[in-house]
């Protein structure tokens, strides 16, 4: 054990006060990098070694499992291995541990299962079907997010019904109540239940509450500004009040209202702003010295956050000197941005200023990592993507690629199996087993067997029908490949016709918004592939779907990435949300454009804009010594160039702390003026092709198949098809939306 002196070593007086404070609730509020997390860690060690608190009496809550692990390790450094038996965890894992013991009170057995978001969605879908709700008007995803929201507000089905103010909300209440019954019958809880049910236990069962209250004598919460109402009540109940027989637990929360970035998940800054009202005897400690960043970095961050209304002014300072100026860079496009950053990281390493392992790249949305990944891979610059998968490892990207593989090769059984029920078409594993047996018995391929599904023994009628719809969609898309359609058009057609896009677009789950962005990004990849300079093409290479897939699989091969052992570590890439609480010597804050960051979704809403600004504050304050800020003049979305104005947050950074590398902010360089005046070439994407109207008997000309006449037509909208008889090619069924046909 260490002496108190040692535990208070390298703490300023305010920090030391917080660490050694005993008794009533304690709130530490302070700006970024002022040592809040350090206070929490030291306080835990201090409790154990100076106040004889046993590890099992401590409950410490952090925001991510990673943060919990780090905190435990730091405490172990100070007090040794006893730290192991201490609960340092996220809200969710703490609740699971509590419920494994207490859930019997609520009628669950202690082996209850935990449903992840996909499981819960499946159950909601079943419920909506049972209630005969039209899935177009009432997508299951919408219910899922409304139910989740209700749970975060601690509203049960009955509360929800009582509060319902229109018919839709009454329907939601219905679904919610049946869903909840079904969960209970399945002895299962979804993520939000974990918190809600723990609060239920505490509120309804005084004995259980007493048990928990007498155990946890110390409750500590990091990143308190990001707690939602359910989490807030959980803390309140665990701490308890004086009149309950057991004295309240000592509560210590730390947070920064300026870093509240989870409003979209129901977190509320109110929890931190009104701490004094909720806990009238609270001690408030303010920390003002920042130990993380240089003055220039702090000045930039402070200037930006000041633009938010209704916040408490803070006075954050540092004595680490002004440090280097921030570096600004205006890239021509996202590739140029990534190249600049890769070059700069190399240069910093050559100059012995910063190693790749000391460097982080932040972006607003996951999809933005793709270009960085490609450029880094090409430059053999090792990297890792934190809190998200590498672009080509993401499920939705793999799904779409599997569609494309099938279109390029109908016999690719693995890919067919991957997509046949994505999105859900009611073709389950049993049906696929029947098909596989049939294929074996008939000695035909899996695809051939699918085409002959009606002959397969055992197959249910419904499954057979779905299989036929699936094969006919694939055949229609496959004709695009035969017709040598541009890969980007095929990618878009696959996205639209498969239903992948519709499924995600109808969802209100923020995760699915990310997935749509990733899929759009793959369209952009295909357009990049088409537009490579012709001198980049290898001899005999033609632009084709197969060529595109080949290129992608080379990039996607994870083995190609050097591990960075001898190269000064790996560059870390992550979204701004994931960056919370972390710090890096060198930081690149990218994509600083209105519409990217702040995100386009937030531009029209002042509250959301303020949340984006807090996110900018989080990003800026992660940097210790070097901070780069970049934007691109244009960037492709759906493959088309989009000119976004500079992020409004850039204007908020004082001119004197930033130096623009390419001087574009004040005077445009001649080459760039020229470039920016010449619009990039127009790109033909599926989006822009309007569907041609044809009648039976019309004579048409097709770019690849030549002259033909329309035999029959079917479908409508983006599914409109025509069967056309071509001279040498015979009859072809074409999806008109993507077919290069002209009426004669
Ligand atoms: P954030 O708001 O970003 O979560 P924070 O307030 O939790 O930041 P910490 O991560 O605890 O800040 O501390 C920031 C950095 O300053 C860390 O590297 C930490 O070790 C260091 N630090 C904190 N307090 C002191 C101190 N008194 N003396 C020296 N270094 C300190
Ligand atoms: Mg912290």
XYZ file of C-alpha atoms and ligand atoms in Angstrom:
776
model
C 0.000 0.000 0.000
C 1.078 3.535 -0.675
C 1.006 6.491 1.611
C -1.613 9.185 1.236
C 1.129 11.505 0.144
C 1.935 9.283 -2.764
C -1.701 8.996 -3.768
C -2.019 12.758 -3.790
C 1.226 13.191 -5.690
C 0.876 15.073 -8.991
C -2.547 16.370 -8.137
C -3.350 20.054 -7.837
C -5.149 21.258 -4.693
C -8.621 21.048 -6.245
C -7.952 17.525 -7.479
C -6.585 16.515 -4.097
C -9.715 17.861 -2.406
C -11.861 15.725 -4.664
C -9.741 12.640 -4.120
C -9.834 12.878 -0.337
C -13.359 14.256 0.054
C -15.462 12.196 2.434
C -19.202 12.265 3.017
C -21.878 13.865 0.846
C -22.213 13.787 -2.940
C -19.346 15.180 -4.926
C -19.478 16.599 -8.411
C -16.335 17.383 -10.323
C -17.083 19.539 -13.317
C -14.357 20.683 -15.574
C -13.303 21.093 -19.137
C -11.450 18.529 -21.170
C -8.078 17.282 -20.044
C -8.284 18.765 -16.578
C -7.764 15.437 -14.842
C -11.327 14.330 -14.062
C -10.653 10.718 -14.911
C -7.395 10.917 -13.008
C -9.373 12.121 -9.968
C -11.719 9.145 -10.216
C -8.897 6.656 -10.461
C -6.908 8.179 -7.634
C -10.005 8.448 -5.520
C -10.667 4.737 -5.833
C -7.100 3.962 -4.801
C -7.356 6.446 -1.950
C -10.603 4.912 -0.674
C -8.964 1.533 -0.467
C -5.668 2.460 1.018
C -6.551 5.423 3.255
C -10.145 4.835 4.192
C -10.091 1.055 4.386
C -12.880 0.636 1.898
C -13.058 -2.928 0.606
C -12.914 -3.341 -3.163
C -16.337 -5.005 -3.291
C -17.892 -1.881 -1.761
C -16.924 0.176 -4.784
C -18.942 0.538 -7.945
C -17.256 2.555 -10.656
C -19.029 3.260 -13.931
C -17.277 4.305 -17.108
C -18.545 4.732 -20.607
C -16.817 1.962 -22.530
C -15.328 -1.406 -21.681
C -12.005 -0.077 -22.874
C -12.126 2.796 -20.387
C -13.124 0.373 -17.622
C -10.132 -1.833 -18.382
C -7.769 1.127 -18.313
C -9.164 2.403 -15.068
C -8.791 -0.974 -13.415
C -5.219 -1.236 -14.600
C -4.391 2.215 -13.251
C -5.928 1.423 -9.875
C -4.061 -1.887 -9.763
C -0.821 0.033 -10.325
C -1.597 2.062 -7.231
C -3.022 -0.524 -4.858
C -2.042 -3.878 -6.272
C -4.060 -6.911 -7.365
C -6.925 -6.448 -4.840
C -8.262 -4.060 -7.441
C -9.388 -7.144 -9.360
C -12.484 -7.764 -7.259
C -13.706 -4.200 -7.706
C -16.603 -3.468 -10.031
C -15.332 -1.119 -12.710
C -17.655 -1.466 -15.635
C -20.141 0.104 -17.973
C -23.718 0.705 -16.896
C -24.853 -2.313 -18.865
C -22.399 -4.808 -17.471
C -22.966 -3.616 -13.899
C -26.701 -4.128 -14.363
C -26.252 -7.615 -15.824
C -24.271 -8.599 -12.743
C -26.933 -7.211 -10.444
C -29.763 -8.848 -12.375
C -28.135 -12.268 -12.457
C -28.831 -12.248 -8.731
C -32.013 -10.212 -8.490
C -34.040 -10.806 -11.653
C -35.991 -13.648 -10.011
C -37.869 -10.925 -8.165
C -39.256 -9.763 -11.495
C -40.190 -13.243 -12.623
C -37.096 -13.965 -14.709
C -34.775 -16.816 -13.972
C -31.167 -15.865 -13.386
C -30.146 -17.502 -16.642
C -32.101 -14.910 -18.649
C -30.755 -14.234 -22.135
C -29.727 -10.855 -23.381
C -31.119 -9.901 -26.763
C -28.951 -7.720 -28.901
C -30.432 -5.199 -31.249
C -30.882 -7.717 -34.098
C -32.635 -10.216 -31.823
C -34.939 -7.565 -30.488
C -35.777 -6.391 -33.981
C -36.641 -9.930 -35.006
C -39.007 -10.226 -32.071
C -40.637 -6.878 -32.783
C -41.157 -7.937 -36.384
C -42.914 -11.091 -35.216
C -45.072 -9.058 -32.864
C -46.090 -6.579 -35.551
C -47.032 -9.449 -37.846
C -49.148 -10.983 -35.122
C -50.878 -7.670 -34.624
C -51.509 -7.500 -38.373
C -49.706 -4.226 -38.783
C -48.773 -3.184 -42.274
C -44.969 -3.360 -42.296
C -44.727 -0.547 -44.856
C -46.662 1.890 -42.773
C -45.240 0.592 -39.530
C -41.663 -0.542 -40.017
C -40.404 -2.670 -37.128
C -37.348 -0.428 -36.825
C -39.508 2.536 -35.970
C -41.095 0.588 -33.135
C -37.728 -0.546 -31.954
C -36.398 2.954 -31.604
C -39.545 4.320 -29.970
C -39.619 1.481 -27.472
C -35.965 2.001 -26.720
C -36.598 5.658 -26.153
C -39.474 4.870 -23.801
C -37.281 2.497 -21.828
C -34.563 5.129 -21.511
C -37.232 7.345 -20.014
C -38.263 4.497 -17.674
C -41.696 4.294 -19.239
C -43.346 0.878 -19.212
C -46.030 -0.092 -21.775
C -48.831 1.194 -19.537
C -47.089 4.543 -18.920
C -46.553 4.813 -22.629
C -50.203 4.166 -23.367
C -51.282 6.725 -20.777
C -49.044 9.326 -22.331
C -49.989 8.500 -25.929
C -51.345 11.535 -27.699
C -52.149 10.152 -31.118
C -53.132 6.955 -32.804
C -49.623 6.021 -33.826
C -48.426 6.213 -30.247
C -51.303 4.001 -29.216
C -50.144 1.435 -31.744
C -46.610 1.732 -30.385
C -47.973 1.142 -26.882
C -49.665 -2.022 -28.148
C -46.546 -3.357 -29.771
C -44.495 -2.392 -26.743
C -46.787 -4.287 -24.402
C -46.872 -7.477 -26.482
C -43.126 -7.261 -27.108
C -42.505 -7.003 -23.394
C -44.715 -10.019 -22.689
C -42.889 -12.040 -25.289
C -39.507 -11.057 -23.895
C -40.571 -12.093 -20.456
C -41.980 -15.380 -21.723
C -38.684 -16.035 -23.476
C -36.857 -15.173 -20.265
C -34.997 -12.509 -22.189
C -34.090 -8.854 -21.807
C -32.955 -6.368 -24.404
C -30.150 -3.872 -23.694
C -32.432 -1.146 -22.462
C -34.189 -3.601 -20.144
C -30.935 -4.189 -18.327
C -31.013 -0.678 -16.907
C -34.792 -0.404 -16.645
C -35.183 -3.726 -14.829
C -32.427 -2.908 -12.380
C -34.189 0.337 -11.560
C -37.436 -1.654 -11.182
C -35.768 -3.990 -8.721
C -34.453 -1.058 -6.689
C -37.790 0.739 -6.685
C -40.085 -2.172 -6.007
C -38.152 -4.435 -3.684
C -36.908 -2.701 -0.549
C -35.007 -5.762 0.613
C -33.087 -6.061 -2.622
C -32.435 -2.360 -2.501
C -31.133 -2.668 1.044
C -28.869 -5.513 -0.041
C -27.383 -3.496 -2.843
C -27.249 -0.307 -0.848
C -25.370 -1.937 1.994
C -22.933 -3.440 -0.409
C -22.053 -0.457 -2.620
C -20.838 2.214 -0.255
C -19.142 4.158 -3.035
C -20.534 4.937 -6.428
C -18.323 6.709 -8.942
C -19.378 7.733 -12.455
C -17.155 9.063 -15.247
C -18.572 11.030 -18.227
C -21.680 11.815 -16.207
C -22.864 14.283 -18.845
C -23.723 11.382 -21.126
C -26.090 9.516 -18.815
C -29.724 9.222 -19.833
C -32.694 9.366 -17.526
C -32.750 5.629 -16.717
C -29.063 5.655 -15.854
C -29.559 8.761 -13.792
C -32.326 7.105 -11.754
C -30.214 3.995 -11.358
C -27.467 6.043 -9.748
C -29.982 7.848 -7.577
C -31.557 4.655 -6.305
C -28.219 2.993 -5.658
C -27.009 5.953 -3.660
C -30.277 6.177 -1.722
C -31.247 8.725 0.864
C -30.749 9.342 4.554
C -34.212 8.160 5.636
C -33.800 4.602 4.397
C -32.075 3.170 7.436
C -28.772 2.759 5.630
C -26.803 5.957 5.153
C -26.508 7.025 1.514
C -23.533 5.758 -0.457
C -20.826 8.255 -1.210
C -21.383 9.473 -4.712
C -18.710 10.984 -6.906
C -19.517 11.935 -10.459
C -17.283 13.695 -12.915
C -18.210 15.251 -16.190
C -18.200 18.161 -18.539
C -21.439 19.574 -19.908
C -19.468 20.788 -22.931
C -18.712 17.204 -23.879
C -22.238 15.865 -23.883
C -22.519 14.140 -27.254
C -25.129 11.432 -26.826
C -28.296 13.530 -26.823
C -29.502 11.442 -29.761
C -29.553 8.431 -27.469
C -31.529 10.183 -24.782
C -28.607 11.446 -22.711
C -29.378 14.704 -21.058
C -26.990 17.403 -19.872
C -29.683 18.263 -17.387
C -28.237 15.518 -15.192
C -25.076 17.492 -14.749
C -26.526 20.995 -14.813
C -29.021 20.225 -12.075
C -26.831 18.099 -9.882
C -26.947 20.783 -7.221
C -30.732 20.717 -7.170
C -30.929 16.956 -7.081
C -28.343 16.693 -4.343
C -28.692 19.890 -2.298
C -25.799 19.021 -0.020
C -23.434 18.361 -2.886
C -19.866 19.543 -2.924
C -18.822 20.920 -6.256
C -15.213 20.954 -7.305
C -14.110 22.888 -10.356
C -10.897 22.054 -12.128
C -9.413 24.706 -14.334
C -5.949 23.607 -15.244
C -5.631 21.533 -18.356
C -2.685 19.130 -18.325
C -3.193 17.691 -21.743
C -2.831 20.303 -24.425
C -0.795 23.302 -25.438
C -2.288 26.785 -25.175
C -2.867 27.101 -28.920
C -4.889 23.913 -28.970
C -6.861 25.013 -25.926
C -7.513 28.463 -27.353
C -8.942 26.916 -30.493
C -11.184 24.553 -28.512
C -12.317 27.250 -26.094
C -13.141 29.660 -28.899
C -15.315 27.079 -30.621
C -17.280 25.945 -27.575
C -17.934 29.546 -26.509
C -20.307 29.803 -29.472
C -22.803 27.550 -27.719
C -25.536 29.432 -25.875
C -26.549 28.891 -22.272
C -23.400 27.226 -21.049
C -21.405 27.950 -17.937
C -18.287 29.843 -18.902
C -15.140 27.978 -17.940
C -11.680 29.222 -17.537
C -9.438 26.467 -18.759
C -5.719 27.220 -18.859
C -2.480 25.392 -19.247
C 1.086 26.115 -18.266
C 2.558 23.927 -20.953
C 3.268 26.897 -23.218
C 1.723 27.992 -26.488
C 3.206 25.096 -28.460
C 3.070 24.764 -32.221
C 0.371 26.508 -34.219
C -2.445 24.344 -35.468
C -2.001 23.298 -39.068
C -4.840 23.775 -41.513
C -5.050 22.047 -44.870
C -7.550 22.507 -47.664
C -7.569 19.418 -49.813
C -8.927 19.227 -53.300
C -10.936 16.131 -52.415
C -10.992 13.334 -49.872
C -8.157 11.441 -51.554
C -5.925 14.448 -51.498
C -6.794 14.896 -47.830
C -5.794 11.317 -47.020
C -2.578 11.615 -49.038
C -1.624 14.818 -47.266
C -2.139 13.165 -43.900
C -0.193 10.042 -44.835
C 2.714 12.179 -46.097
C 2.621 14.346 -43.017
C 2.706 11.358 -40.668
C 5.747 10.019 -42.504
C 7.431 13.415 -42.399
C 6.813 13.803 -38.660
C 8.360 10.408 -38.144
C 11.422 11.238 -40.262
C 11.882 14.472 -38.314
C 11.562 12.524 -35.063
C 8.652 14.694 -34.020
C 5.887 12.149 -33.685
C 5.534 8.439 -34.294
C 2.616 6.852 -36.168
C 1.633 5.188 -32.882
C 1.201 8.631 -31.292
C -1.187 9.715 -33.998
C -4.947 9.624 -34.328
C -7.248 10.504 -37.212
C -10.804 11.512 -36.385
C -13.790 11.736 -38.691
C -17.504 12.313 -38.234
C -18.914 9.140 -39.758
C -17.550 5.625 -40.060
C -17.713 5.570 -43.835
C -15.065 8.271 -44.017
C -12.426 5.779 -42.879
C -12.531 4.004 -46.227
C -10.425 6.482 -48.184
C -7.896 6.727 -45.365
C -7.686 2.960 -45.218
C -7.000 2.718 -48.929
C -4.379 5.428 -49.034
C -2.648 4.070 -45.935
C -2.658 0.573 -47.306
C -1.144 1.777 -50.553
C 1.547 3.631 -48.598
C 2.201 0.637 -46.315
C 1.414 2.865 -43.358
C 0.042 0.660 -40.574
C -3.251 1.654 -38.985
C -6.088 0.359 -36.912
C -9.722 1.400 -36.876
C -11.070 1.632 -33.353
C -14.634 0.981 -32.300
C -15.640 -0.069 -35.733
C -14.610 -2.578 -38.274
C -12.385 -1.895 -41.179
C -14.519 -0.767 -44.091
C -14.464 -4.026 -46.024
C -15.149 -6.076 -42.918
C -18.458 -4.382 -42.247
C -21.507 -6.577 -42.587
C -23.462 -4.419 -45.005
C -20.432 -3.911 -47.226
C -19.829 -7.656 -47.303
C -23.488 -8.257 -48.114
C -23.447 -5.925 -51.063
C -20.160 -7.369 -52.288
C -21.690 -10.839 -52.044
C -24.515 -9.678 -54.333
C -21.956 -8.413 -56.808
C -19.980 -11.653 -56.625
C -23.142 -13.587 -57.396
C -23.870 -11.322 -60.346
C -20.365 -11.881 -61.631
C -20.585 -15.601 -60.969
C -23.956 -17.245 -60.461
C -22.300 -20.421 -59.245
C -20.648 -18.773 -56.249
C -22.558 -20.842 -53.716
C -21.134 -19.232 -50.589
C -22.125 -15.783 -51.761
C -25.558 -16.972 -52.866
C -26.116 -18.483 -49.455
C -24.983 -15.287 -47.787
C -27.484 -13.093 -49.595
C -30.446 -15.299 -50.307
C -32.113 -14.252 -47.089
C -30.607 -10.754 -46.785
C -32.798 -8.788 -46.450
C -35.166 -11.326 -44.917
C -37.200 -13.148 -47.536
C -38.411 -16.062 -45.474
C -35.859 -18.463 -46.931
C -34.498 -20.193 -43.856
C -31.760 -22.740 -43.275
C -34.154 -25.668 -43.587
C -35.205 -24.568 -47.053
C -31.566 -24.214 -48.031
C -30.918 -27.735 -46.749
C -33.654 -29.061 -49.040
C -32.103 -27.211 -51.951
C -28.658 -28.538 -51.100
C -29.974 -32.119 -50.951
C -31.790 -31.686 -54.205
C -28.653 -30.281 -55.849
C -26.684 -33.278 -54.673
C -29.274 -35.807 -55.787
C -29.579 -34.188 -59.208
C -25.859 -33.516 -59.530
C -26.469 -29.893 -60.353
C -25.008 -26.762 -58.816
C -26.686 -24.906 -56.008
C -27.782 -22.129 -58.354
C -29.225 -24.639 -60.821
C -31.108 -26.256 -57.957
C -32.510 -22.893 -56.940
C -33.773 -22.378 -60.466
C -35.560 -25.720 -60.168
C -36.821 -25.104 -56.635
C -40.336 -26.215 -57.563
C -39.035 -29.756 -58.045
C -37.169 -29.898 -54.725
C -38.811 -32.356 -52.327
C -39.808 -31.061 -48.920
C -39.643 -27.369 -49.755
C -42.603 -25.376 -48.403
C -44.677 -23.462 -50.913
C -43.918 -20.098 -49.442
C -40.191 -20.734 -49.458
C -40.412 -21.914 -53.048
C -42.155 -18.739 -54.070
C -39.585 -16.582 -52.326
C -36.799 -18.481 -54.009
C -38.381 -17.875 -57.380
C -38.660 -14.176 -56.693
C -35.034 -14.163 -55.630
C -33.723 -15.968 -58.685
C -35.725 -13.819 -61.013
C -34.316 -10.674 -59.403
C -30.785 -12.037 -59.727
C -31.353 -12.962 -63.355
C -32.649 -9.484 -64.119
C -29.552 -7.984 -62.528
C -27.302 -10.476 -64.213
C -28.420 -9.235 -67.611
C -26.815 -5.929 -66.691
C -23.512 -7.750 -66.408
C -24.069 -9.455 -69.732
C -24.863 -6.092 -71.252
C -21.480 -4.801 -69.996
C -23.132 -2.120 -67.916
C -20.796 0.154 -65.986
C -19.945 -1.387 -62.591
C -21.276 1.641 -60.710
C -24.689 1.235 -62.315
C -24.680 -2.455 -61.416
C -23.748 -1.631 -57.831
C -26.628 0.801 -57.558
C -29.020 -1.564 -59.260
C -28.068 -4.344 -56.849
C -28.545 -1.993 -53.924
C -31.993 -0.946 -55.063
C -33.348 -4.187 -56.463
C -32.164 -6.371 -53.601
C -34.076 -4.321 -51.070
C -30.905 -3.762 -49.018
C -31.223 -0.026 -49.292
C -34.953 0.183 -48.655
C -34.644 -1.881 -45.521
C -31.998 0.381 -44.075
C -33.525 3.607 -45.308
C -36.828 2.867 -43.583
C -35.076 2.299 -40.319
C -34.787 4.893 -37.608
C -31.912 3.124 -35.901
C -28.873 5.469 -36.043
C -26.719 2.386 -36.706
C -28.572 1.847 -39.954
C -27.931 5.377 -41.051
C -24.262 4.508 -40.743
C -24.849 1.391 -42.828
C -26.486 3.402 -45.605
C -23.471 5.709 -45.589
C -21.166 2.717 -45.963
C -23.163 1.370 -48.881
C -23.108 4.752 -50.586
C -19.387 4.695 -50.059
C -19.141 1.446 -52.007
C -20.929 3.128 -54.912
C -18.255 5.818 -54.693
C -15.551 3.131 -54.788
C -17.004 1.720 -57.998
C -17.048 5.133 -59.605
C -13.459 5.753 -58.573
C -12.606 2.454 -60.182
C -14.248 3.493 -63.443
C -12.563 6.844 -63.469
C -9.000 5.807 -62.959
C -6.768 7.392 -65.517
C -6.488 5.096 -68.469
C -2.718 4.886 -67.999
C -3.362 3.181 -64.690
C -5.087 0.352 -66.483
C -2.991 -2.729 -66.932
C -2.655 -3.957 -70.490
C -5.822 -5.560 -71.822
C -7.712 -4.610 -68.688
C -11.253 -3.465 -69.326
C -13.570 -1.792 -66.914
C -15.936 -4.517 -65.768
C -17.711 -5.816 -62.714
C -15.169 -8.624 -62.446
C -12.333 -6.106 -62.621
C -13.945 -4.041 -59.926
C -14.388 -7.037 -57.630
C -10.797 -8.016 -58.187
C -9.586 -4.590 -57.214
C -11.728 -4.608 -54.099
C -10.594 -8.016 -52.955
C -6.971 -6.929 -53.227
C -7.609 -3.914 -51.047
C -9.814 -5.835 -48.676
C -7.181 -8.438 -47.968
C -6.351 -7.657 -44.373
C -3.096 -9.631 -44.477
C -1.631 -6.905 -46.596
C -1.565 -4.500 -43.694
C 1.831 -4.339 -42.054
C 1.585 -4.783 -38.307
C 3.656 -1.754 -37.432
C 5.877 -3.546 -34.920
C 9.076 -1.896 -36.088
C 7.518 1.146 -37.629
C 6.793 3.244 -34.598
C 3.366 1.760 -33.909
C 0.141 2.132 -35.815
C -1.996 5.150 -36.569
C -5.368 5.021 -34.831
C -8.496 5.957 -36.772
C -11.882 6.476 -35.182
C -15.039 8.512 -35.186
C -15.245 11.565 -32.980
C -17.752 9.824 -30.728
C -15.314 7.031 -30.022
C -12.560 9.508 -29.230
C -14.215 10.747 -26.063
C -11.951 10.509 -23.002
C -8.832 9.617 -25.019
C -5.716 11.667 -25.792
C -2.992 11.564 -28.450
C 0.177 13.612 -29.011
C -0.806 14.216 -32.646
C -4.350 14.535 -33.918
C -5.805 14.992 -37.394
C -9.341 16.306 -37.371
C -10.696 15.699 -40.861
C -13.676 16.402 -43.066
C -14.276 19.863 -41.628
C -17.074 20.783 -44.007
C -20.636 21.880 -43.415
C -22.716 18.838 -44.279
C -19.998 16.460 -43.141
C -19.116 17.984 -39.799
C -21.497 19.413 -38.680
C -23.429 16.474 -40.103
C -26.000 17.367 -42.768
C -28.777 15.959 -40.596
C -28.100 18.593 -37.937
C -27.846 21.727 -40.062
C -31.424 22.830 -39.595
C -31.699 22.309 -35.865
C -29.981 24.534 -33.392
C -29.925 21.998 -30.578
C -28.380 19.409 -32.806
C -25.867 21.936 -34.103
C -24.848 22.654 -30.548
C -24.332 18.940 -29.967
C -22.129 18.872 -33.065
C -20.167 21.797 -31.677
C -19.607 19.900 -28.456
C -18.374 17.028 -30.572
C -15.933 19.430 -32.224
C -14.793 20.487 -28.766
C -14.239 16.838 -27.856
C -12.219 16.334 -31.035
C -10.029 19.423 -30.648
C -9.244 18.686 -27.004
C -7.915 15.163 -27.672
C -4.652 16.613 -29.010
C -1.672 17.059 -26.759
C 1.022 18.670 -28.942
C 0.013 18.756 -32.575
C -3.357 19.392 -34.108
C -4.140 19.309 -37.832
C -7.460 20.378 -39.231
C -8.434 19.585 -42.781
C -11.293 19.933 -45.194
C -11.890 18.954 -48.802
C -13.128 21.257 -51.540
C -15.297 18.473 -52.820
C -16.003 14.924 -51.769
C -18.098 12.262 -53.432
C -21.432 11.159 -52.128
C -23.202 8.563 -54.202
C -20.192 8.947 -56.409
C -21.135 12.471 -57.445
C -18.856 15.320 -56.345
C -20.336 17.420 -53.618
C -18.981 20.860 -52.904
C -19.400 21.496 -49.223
C -18.629 24.884 -47.717
C -15.960 24.982 -45.002
C -17.267 23.847 -41.632
C -18.655 26.725 -39.590
C -16.481 25.465 -36.755
C -13.402 26.441 -38.784
C -14.464 30.082 -38.765
C -14.757 29.918 -35.018
C -11.082 29.069 -34.543
C -9.061 32.280 -34.024
C -6.852 33.030 -37.025
C -3.768 33.602 -34.923
C -3.574 30.024 -33.636
C -3.753 28.279 -36.984
C -1.452 28.272 -39.946
C -2.845 27.202 -43.277
C -0.395 24.943 -45.032
C -1.555 25.718 -48.521
C -2.720 29.252 -47.869
C -6.062 28.594 -49.432
C -8.153 30.211 -46.793
C -6.904 33.667 -47.706
C -5.604 33.521 -51.242
C -6.407 30.706 -53.576
C -3.416 29.252 -55.335
C -3.677 29.658 -59.116
C -3.734 25.946 -59.782
C -6.604 25.475 -57.408
C -8.595 28.325 -58.812
C -8.283 26.697 -62.129
C -9.184 23.334 -60.763
C -12.126 24.507 -58.799
C -13.577 26.336 -61.792
C -13.455 23.248 -63.920
C -16.237 21.067 -62.640
C -15.305 17.405 -62.442
C -16.724 15.359 -65.303
C -20.392 14.491 -65.013
C -20.888 10.921 -63.871
C -23.607 8.676 -65.084
C -25.063 6.935 -62.102
C -28.195 4.846 -61.901
C -29.803 7.658 -59.928
C -29.803 9.996 -62.846
C -31.069 7.648 -65.491
C -34.800 8.173 -65.748
C -36.733 5.067 -66.602
C -37.738 4.884 -70.253
C -41.424 4.221 -71.040
C -42.017 1.413 -73.519
C -45.041 -0.268 -75.103
C -45.350 -3.715 -76.622
C -44.202 -3.580 -80.215
C -41.855 -0.599 -79.744
C -38.592 -0.905 -81.604
C -35.505 -0.091 -79.573
C -31.760 0.044 -79.770
C -29.551 -1.253 -76.953
C -25.890 -0.266 -76.541
C -24.723 -3.854 -76.343
C -27.500 -6.045 -77.744
C -28.303 -3.898 -80.801
C -31.746 -3.607 -82.358
C -34.780 -5.303 -80.884
C -38.509 -5.114 -80.374
C -40.509 -5.145 -77.169
C -42.327 -8.428 -76.606
C -43.834 -7.830 -73.182
C -43.633 -5.481 -70.230
C -44.029 -6.028 -66.508
C -43.537 -4.322 -63.158
C -43.478 -0.625 -62.448
C -41.321 2.111 -61.010
C -37.718 1.055 -60.506
C -38.788 -2.543 -61.062
C -40.255 -1.933 -64.544
C -39.052 -4.569 -66.975
C -39.382 -5.240 -70.666
C -38.751 -8.450 -72.505
C -37.125 -7.514 -75.764
C -36.285 -9.715 -78.717
C -32.871 -8.855 -80.102
C -31.514 -10.153 -83.371
C -28.389 -12.129 -82.489
C -28.882 -12.155 -78.711
C -32.408 -13.513 -78.603
C -34.908 -12.559 -75.931
C -33.715 -10.510 -72.951
C -35.650 -9.398 -69.939
C -34.295 -5.942 -69.042
C -34.689 -3.751 -65.983
C -35.519 -0.531 -67.797
C -34.165 1.736 -65.097
C -30.601 0.675 -65.847
C -30.832 -0.491 -69.443
C -29.121 1.663 -72.075
C -31.997 1.416 -74.530
C -33.371 4.064 -76.841
C -36.758 4.055 -78.502
C -36.523 4.274 -82.285
P -11.611 14.397 -20.617
O -12.567 15.508 -20.341
O -11.077 14.486 -21.990
O -12.149 13.063 -20.237
P -10.170 14.452 -18.140
O -10.622 15.669 -17.436
O -10.749 13.164 -17.734
O -10.323 14.687 -19.692
P -7.657 13.160 -17.725
O -7.701 12.235 -18.868
O -7.878 12.635 -16.368
O -8.584 14.420 -18.003
O -6.262 13.924 -17.706
C -5.706 14.517 -18.874
C -4.205 14.347 -18.886
O -3.605 15.165 -17.858
C -3.767 12.936 -18.581
O -2.629 12.654 -19.359
C -3.424 12.977 -17.120
O -2.488 11.989 -16.769
C -2.839 14.374 -16.967
N -2.998 14.969 -15.621
C -4.144 15.136 -14.960
N -3.939 15.766 -13.782
C -2.599 16.004 -13.698
C -1.737 16.639 -12.712
N -2.222 17.130 -11.600
N -0.445 16.698 -12.990
C 0.044 16.179 -14.155
N -0.683 15.592 -15.106
C -2.003 15.492 -14.890
Mg -11.896 11.726 -18.773
